[in-house]
Coordinates of C-alpha atoms in Angstrom, one line a residue:
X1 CA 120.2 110.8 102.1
X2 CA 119.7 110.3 105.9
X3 CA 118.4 107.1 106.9
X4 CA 115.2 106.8 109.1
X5 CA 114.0 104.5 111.4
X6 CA 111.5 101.8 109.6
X7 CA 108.8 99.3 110.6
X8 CA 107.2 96.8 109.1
X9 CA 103.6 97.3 108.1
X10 CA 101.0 94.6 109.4
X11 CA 97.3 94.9 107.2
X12 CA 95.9 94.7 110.7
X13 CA 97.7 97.4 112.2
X14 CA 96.7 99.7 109.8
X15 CA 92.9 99.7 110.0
X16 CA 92.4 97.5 113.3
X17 CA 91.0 94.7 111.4
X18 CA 92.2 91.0 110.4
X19 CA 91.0 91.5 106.5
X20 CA 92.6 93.5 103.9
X21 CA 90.7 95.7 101.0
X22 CA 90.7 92.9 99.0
X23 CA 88.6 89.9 98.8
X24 CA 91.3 86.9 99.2
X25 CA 91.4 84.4 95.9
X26 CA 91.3 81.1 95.8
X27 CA 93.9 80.3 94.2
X28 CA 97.2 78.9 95.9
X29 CA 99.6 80.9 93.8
X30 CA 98.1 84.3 94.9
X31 CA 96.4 84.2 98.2
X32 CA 95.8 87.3 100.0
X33 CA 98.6 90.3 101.1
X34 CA 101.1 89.6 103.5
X35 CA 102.2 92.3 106.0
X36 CA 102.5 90.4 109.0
X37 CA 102.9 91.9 112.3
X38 CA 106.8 92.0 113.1
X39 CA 108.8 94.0 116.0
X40 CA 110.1 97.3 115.1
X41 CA 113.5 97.3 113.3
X42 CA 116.3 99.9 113.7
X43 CA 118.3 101.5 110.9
X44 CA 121.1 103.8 111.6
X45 CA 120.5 107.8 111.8
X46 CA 123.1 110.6 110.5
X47 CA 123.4 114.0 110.4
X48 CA 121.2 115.7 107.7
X49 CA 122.4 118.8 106.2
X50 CA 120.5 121.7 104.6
X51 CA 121.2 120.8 101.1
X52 CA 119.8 117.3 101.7
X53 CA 116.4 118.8 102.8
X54 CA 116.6 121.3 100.1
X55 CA 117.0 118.1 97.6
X56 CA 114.4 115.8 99.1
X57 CA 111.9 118.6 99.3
X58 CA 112.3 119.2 95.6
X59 CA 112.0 115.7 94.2
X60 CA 108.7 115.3 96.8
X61 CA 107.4 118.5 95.1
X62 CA 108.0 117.1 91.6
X63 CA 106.5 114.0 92.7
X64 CA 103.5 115.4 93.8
X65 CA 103.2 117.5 90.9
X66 CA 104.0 114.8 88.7
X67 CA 101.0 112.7 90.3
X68 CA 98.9 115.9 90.2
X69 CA 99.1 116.4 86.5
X70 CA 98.3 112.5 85.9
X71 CA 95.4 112.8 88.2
X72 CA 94.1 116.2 86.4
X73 CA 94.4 114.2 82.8
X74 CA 92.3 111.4 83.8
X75 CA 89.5 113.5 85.4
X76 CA 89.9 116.4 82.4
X77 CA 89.3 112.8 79.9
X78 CA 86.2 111.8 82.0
X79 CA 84.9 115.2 82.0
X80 CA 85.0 115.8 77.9
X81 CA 83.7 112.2 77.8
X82 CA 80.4 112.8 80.0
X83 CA 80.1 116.3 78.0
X84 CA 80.1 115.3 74.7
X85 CA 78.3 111.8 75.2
X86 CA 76.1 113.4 78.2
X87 CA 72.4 112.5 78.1
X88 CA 72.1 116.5 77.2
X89 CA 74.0 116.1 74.0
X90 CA 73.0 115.1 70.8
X91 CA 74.5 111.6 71.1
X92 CA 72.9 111.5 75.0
X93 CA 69.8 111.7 73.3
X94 CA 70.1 109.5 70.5
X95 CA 71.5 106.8 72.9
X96 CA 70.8 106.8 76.3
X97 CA 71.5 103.6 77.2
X98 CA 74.4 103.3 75.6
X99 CA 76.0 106.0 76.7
X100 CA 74.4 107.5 80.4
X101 CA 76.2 106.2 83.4
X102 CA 78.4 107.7 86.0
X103 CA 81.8 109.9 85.0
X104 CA 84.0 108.2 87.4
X105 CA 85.2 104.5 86.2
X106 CA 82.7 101.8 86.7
X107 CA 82.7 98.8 88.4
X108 CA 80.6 96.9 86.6
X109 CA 81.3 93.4 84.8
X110 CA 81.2 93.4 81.1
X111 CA 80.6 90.8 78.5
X112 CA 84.3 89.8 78.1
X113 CA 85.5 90.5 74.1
X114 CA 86.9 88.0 71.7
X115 CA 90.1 87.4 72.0
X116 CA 92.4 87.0 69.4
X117 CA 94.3 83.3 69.5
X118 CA 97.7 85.5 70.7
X119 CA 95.7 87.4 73.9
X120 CA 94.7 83.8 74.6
X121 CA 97.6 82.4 74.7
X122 CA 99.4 85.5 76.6
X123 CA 96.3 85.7 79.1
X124 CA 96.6 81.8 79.5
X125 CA 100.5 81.9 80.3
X126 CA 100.0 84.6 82.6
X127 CA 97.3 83.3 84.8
X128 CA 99.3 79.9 85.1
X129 CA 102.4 82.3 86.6
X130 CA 99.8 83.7 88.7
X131 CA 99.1 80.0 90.1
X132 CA 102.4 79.3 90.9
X133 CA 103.1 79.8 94.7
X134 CA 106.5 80.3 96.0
X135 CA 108.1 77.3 97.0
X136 CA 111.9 77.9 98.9
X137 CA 113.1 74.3 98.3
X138 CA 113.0 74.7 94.2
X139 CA 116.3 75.9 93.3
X140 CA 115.1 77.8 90.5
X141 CA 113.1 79.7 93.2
X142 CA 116.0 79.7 95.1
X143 CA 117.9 81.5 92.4
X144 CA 115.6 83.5 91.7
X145 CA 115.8 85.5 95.0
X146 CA 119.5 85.3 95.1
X147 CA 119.3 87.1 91.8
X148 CA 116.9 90.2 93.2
X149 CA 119.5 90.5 95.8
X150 CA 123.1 91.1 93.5
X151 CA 120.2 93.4 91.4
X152 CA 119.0 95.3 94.6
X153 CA 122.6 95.3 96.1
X154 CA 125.6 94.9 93.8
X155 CA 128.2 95.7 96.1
X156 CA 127.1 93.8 98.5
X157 CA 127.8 90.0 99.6
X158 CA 125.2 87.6 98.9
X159 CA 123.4 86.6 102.1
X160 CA 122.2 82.8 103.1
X161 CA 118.7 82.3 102.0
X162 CA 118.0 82.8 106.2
X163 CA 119.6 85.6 107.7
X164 CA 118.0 88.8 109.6
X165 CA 120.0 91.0 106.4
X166 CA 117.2 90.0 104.3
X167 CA 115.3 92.4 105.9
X168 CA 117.5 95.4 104.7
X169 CA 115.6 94.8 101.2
X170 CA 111.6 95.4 103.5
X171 CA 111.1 91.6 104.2
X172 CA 109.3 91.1 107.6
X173 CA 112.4 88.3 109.0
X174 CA 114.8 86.2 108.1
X175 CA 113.2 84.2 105.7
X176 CA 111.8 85.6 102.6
X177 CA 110.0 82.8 101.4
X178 CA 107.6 83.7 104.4
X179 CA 106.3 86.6 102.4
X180 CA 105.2 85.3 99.3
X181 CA 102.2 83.9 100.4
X182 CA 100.3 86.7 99.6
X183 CA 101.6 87.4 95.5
X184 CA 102.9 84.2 95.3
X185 CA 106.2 83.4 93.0
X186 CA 105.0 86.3 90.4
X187 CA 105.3 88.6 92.5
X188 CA 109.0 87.8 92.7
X189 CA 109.4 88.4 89.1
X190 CA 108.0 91.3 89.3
X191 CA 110.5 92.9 91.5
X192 CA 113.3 91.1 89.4
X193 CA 111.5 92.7 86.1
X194 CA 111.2 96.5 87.7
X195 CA 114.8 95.9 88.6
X196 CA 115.8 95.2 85.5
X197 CA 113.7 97.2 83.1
X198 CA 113.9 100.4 85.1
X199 CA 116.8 100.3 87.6
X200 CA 117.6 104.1 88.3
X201 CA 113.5 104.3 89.6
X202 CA 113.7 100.6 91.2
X203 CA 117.0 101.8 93.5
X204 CA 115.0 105.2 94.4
X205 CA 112.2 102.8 95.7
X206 CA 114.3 100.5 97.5
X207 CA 116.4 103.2 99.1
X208 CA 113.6 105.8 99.4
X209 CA 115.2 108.3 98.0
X210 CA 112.9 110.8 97.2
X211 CA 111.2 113.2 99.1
X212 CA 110.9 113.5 102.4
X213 CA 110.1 109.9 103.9
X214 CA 108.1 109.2 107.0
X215 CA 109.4 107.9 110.5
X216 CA 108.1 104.3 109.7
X217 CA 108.0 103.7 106.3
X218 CA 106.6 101.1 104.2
X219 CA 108.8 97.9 103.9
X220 CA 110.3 97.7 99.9
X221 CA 109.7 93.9 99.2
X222 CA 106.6 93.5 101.2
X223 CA 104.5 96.2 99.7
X224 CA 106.3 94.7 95.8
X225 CA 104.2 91.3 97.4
X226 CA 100.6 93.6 97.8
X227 CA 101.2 95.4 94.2
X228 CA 101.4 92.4 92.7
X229 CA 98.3 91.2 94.5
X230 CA 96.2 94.0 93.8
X231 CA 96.8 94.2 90.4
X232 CA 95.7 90.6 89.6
X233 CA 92.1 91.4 91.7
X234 CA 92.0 94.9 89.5
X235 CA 92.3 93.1 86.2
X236 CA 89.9 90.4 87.3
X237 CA 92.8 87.6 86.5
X238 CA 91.5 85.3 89.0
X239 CA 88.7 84.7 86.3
X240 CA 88.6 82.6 83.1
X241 CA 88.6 86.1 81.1
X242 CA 88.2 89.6 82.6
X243 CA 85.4 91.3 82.5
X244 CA 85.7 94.6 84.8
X245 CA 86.5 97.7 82.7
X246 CA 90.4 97.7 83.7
X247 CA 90.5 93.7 82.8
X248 CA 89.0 94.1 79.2
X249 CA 91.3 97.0 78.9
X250 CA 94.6 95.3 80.0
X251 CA 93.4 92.4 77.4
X252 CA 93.8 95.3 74.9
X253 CA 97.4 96.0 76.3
X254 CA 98.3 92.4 76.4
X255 CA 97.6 91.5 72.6
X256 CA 100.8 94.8 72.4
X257 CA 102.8 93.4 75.0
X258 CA 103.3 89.8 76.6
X259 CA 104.8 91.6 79.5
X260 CA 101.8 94.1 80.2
X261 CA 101.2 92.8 83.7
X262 CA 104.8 93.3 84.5
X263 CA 105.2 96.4 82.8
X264 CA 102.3 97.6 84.7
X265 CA 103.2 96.5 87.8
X266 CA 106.2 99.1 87.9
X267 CA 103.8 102.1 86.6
X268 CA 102.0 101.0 90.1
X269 CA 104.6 100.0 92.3
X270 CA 106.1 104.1 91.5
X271 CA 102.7 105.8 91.3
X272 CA 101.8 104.0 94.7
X273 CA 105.3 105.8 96.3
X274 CA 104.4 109.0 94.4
X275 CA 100.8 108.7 96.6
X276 CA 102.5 107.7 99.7
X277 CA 104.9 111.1 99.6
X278 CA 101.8 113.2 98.4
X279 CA 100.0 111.9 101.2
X280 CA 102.7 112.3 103.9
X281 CA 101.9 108.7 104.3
X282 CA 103.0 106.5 107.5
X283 CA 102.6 103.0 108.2
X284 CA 99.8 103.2 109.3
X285 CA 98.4 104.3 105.7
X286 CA 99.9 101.8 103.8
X287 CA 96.4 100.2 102.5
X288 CA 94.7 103.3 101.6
X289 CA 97.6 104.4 99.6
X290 CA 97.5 101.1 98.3
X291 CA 93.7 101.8 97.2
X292 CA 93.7 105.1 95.9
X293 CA 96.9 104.0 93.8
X294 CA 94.1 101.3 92.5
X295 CA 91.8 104.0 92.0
X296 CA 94.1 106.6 90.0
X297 CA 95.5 103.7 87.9
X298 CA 91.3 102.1 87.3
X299 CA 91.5 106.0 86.0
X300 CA 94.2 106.2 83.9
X301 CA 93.0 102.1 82.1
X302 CA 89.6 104.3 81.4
X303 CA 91.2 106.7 78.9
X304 CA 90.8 106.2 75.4
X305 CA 94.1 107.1 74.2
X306 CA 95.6 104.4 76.2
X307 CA 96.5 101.2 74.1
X308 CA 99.9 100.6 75.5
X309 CA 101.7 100.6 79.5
X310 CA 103.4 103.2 78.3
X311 CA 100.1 105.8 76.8
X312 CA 99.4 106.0 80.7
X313 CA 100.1 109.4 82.4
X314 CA 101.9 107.4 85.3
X315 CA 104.2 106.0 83.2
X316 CA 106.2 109.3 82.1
X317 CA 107.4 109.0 86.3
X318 CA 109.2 105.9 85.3
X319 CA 113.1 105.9 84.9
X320 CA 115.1 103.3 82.8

């Protein structure tokens, strides 16, 4: 694969404004995405030959058909749904309040359910990782970091936790720990998770393998930091118990799986590339691929076959 010049992407450089799409949290652990404005970095260019743009053109197709097909599956779900349960059927009639409302997924807070005391304790441990910021003078931090570099480059000599290489991996400088304001030290494990649970798909990411990329690209790391951002404000973490329709449906996940969030977080780290090359997606796009990757995944959550990461459409783009 030829390698492209990339730039770093800045929340304010993409729609001319200082705030992002999502409302910043309070907490000190997860604060608000980071894509601070940085000078344009150079990678080095080679020669591209005909079979390589034959290949990349191919996995973008499959990409985009792959997305397609998820995309169709969720609307097709909504559409029986809203037929069958319409205020024109025979249920519509008998229960109109009940079940009237609009076919795409609501937005609404619910009563939160009753958790069982294991989705407590799961949903408590999770939103104290969620509180921890990321601190560079703990060594287990530290470590951390050092460990999603041998993972992200094997080959490759570990670099001092300050050095311009770091930015090889799509962090903004020198100094990673600069970046994790905004997802905070979960957001870490998160990219130490999707390399380890699904490296083949984690190395395409990072290397930008597939399909054909654009002139500026998004940074790798950074753009981990947003995922695991939105996320936590789509599953309403930031409160005592979720309540939005994709919260109360993650708490069904998360009474399956302790490692849900993480789990997920890698359907929407590849679905959000998958939108970026269906898109033909530049820098300058970053944050509304980053919303309508929300969107189609606030889909997807909505489906009533889905009890597990892995019922999700999305999820069949994943590679181990």
């Amino acid at each position: 694969m030829s390698k492209t010049l990339r730039r770093r992407l800045h929340h304010g450089d993409v729609d001319r404004k200082e705030q992002d799409y999502y409302d910043a949290s309070e907490s000190d652990g997860l604060d608000e995405p980071l894509l601070q404005k940085h000078e344009r970095y150079d990678m080095p260019s080679g020669k591209i030959t005909l079979e390589e743009v034959w290949t990349a053109e191919q996995q973008r197709e499959h990409l985009h058909w792959t997305l397609l097909l998820s995309q169709i599956i969720a609307q097709w779900a909504q559409w029986i749904a809203s037929s069958i349960l319409g205020t024109g059927s025979l249920l519509g009639r008998l229960f109109p309040l009940v079940l009237s409302g609009p076919t795409t997924v609501p937005t609404r807070k619910l009563l939160p359910p009753s958790l069982s005391p294991l989705q407590e304790e799961r949903l408590r441990y999770l939103q104290q990782r969620l509180g921890v910021s990321f601190d560079g003078s703990r060594v287990e931090h530290q470590d951390a970091l050092r460990q999603l570099w041998r993972l992200a480059y094997p080959d490759r000599d570990l670099p001092a936790l300050k050095s311009e290489v770091w930015k090889d991996m799509g962090w903004q400088g020198s100094d990673p720990s600069t970046d994790f304001r905004g997802g905070g030290y979960i957001s870490l494990e998160n990219l130490i998770f999707f390399a380890q649970k699904y490296p083949e798909s984690f190395q395409r990411l990072l290397h930008k393998k597939d399909g054909n990329r654009a002139e500026w690209e998004y940074p790798f790391a950074v753009a981990g930091v947003n995922i695991s951002f939105m996320l936590a404000q789509m599953l309403d973490l930031q409160a005592g118990k979720p309540s939005s329709p994709a919260g109360i449906k993650f708490l069904e996940m998360l009474a399956e799986d302790d490692m849900a969030f993480d789990n997920l977080y890698c359907v929407a780290f590849q679905m959000m590339d998958a939108q970026w090359l269906a898109k033909r997606a530049s820098y300058m796009e970053f944050n509304e691929v980053l919303k309508s990757t929300r969107n189609q995944l606030e889909r997807e959550l909505a489906l009533d076959d889905v009890y597990r990461v892995k019922d999700l459409p999305a999820y069949n783009m994943l590679r181990g």
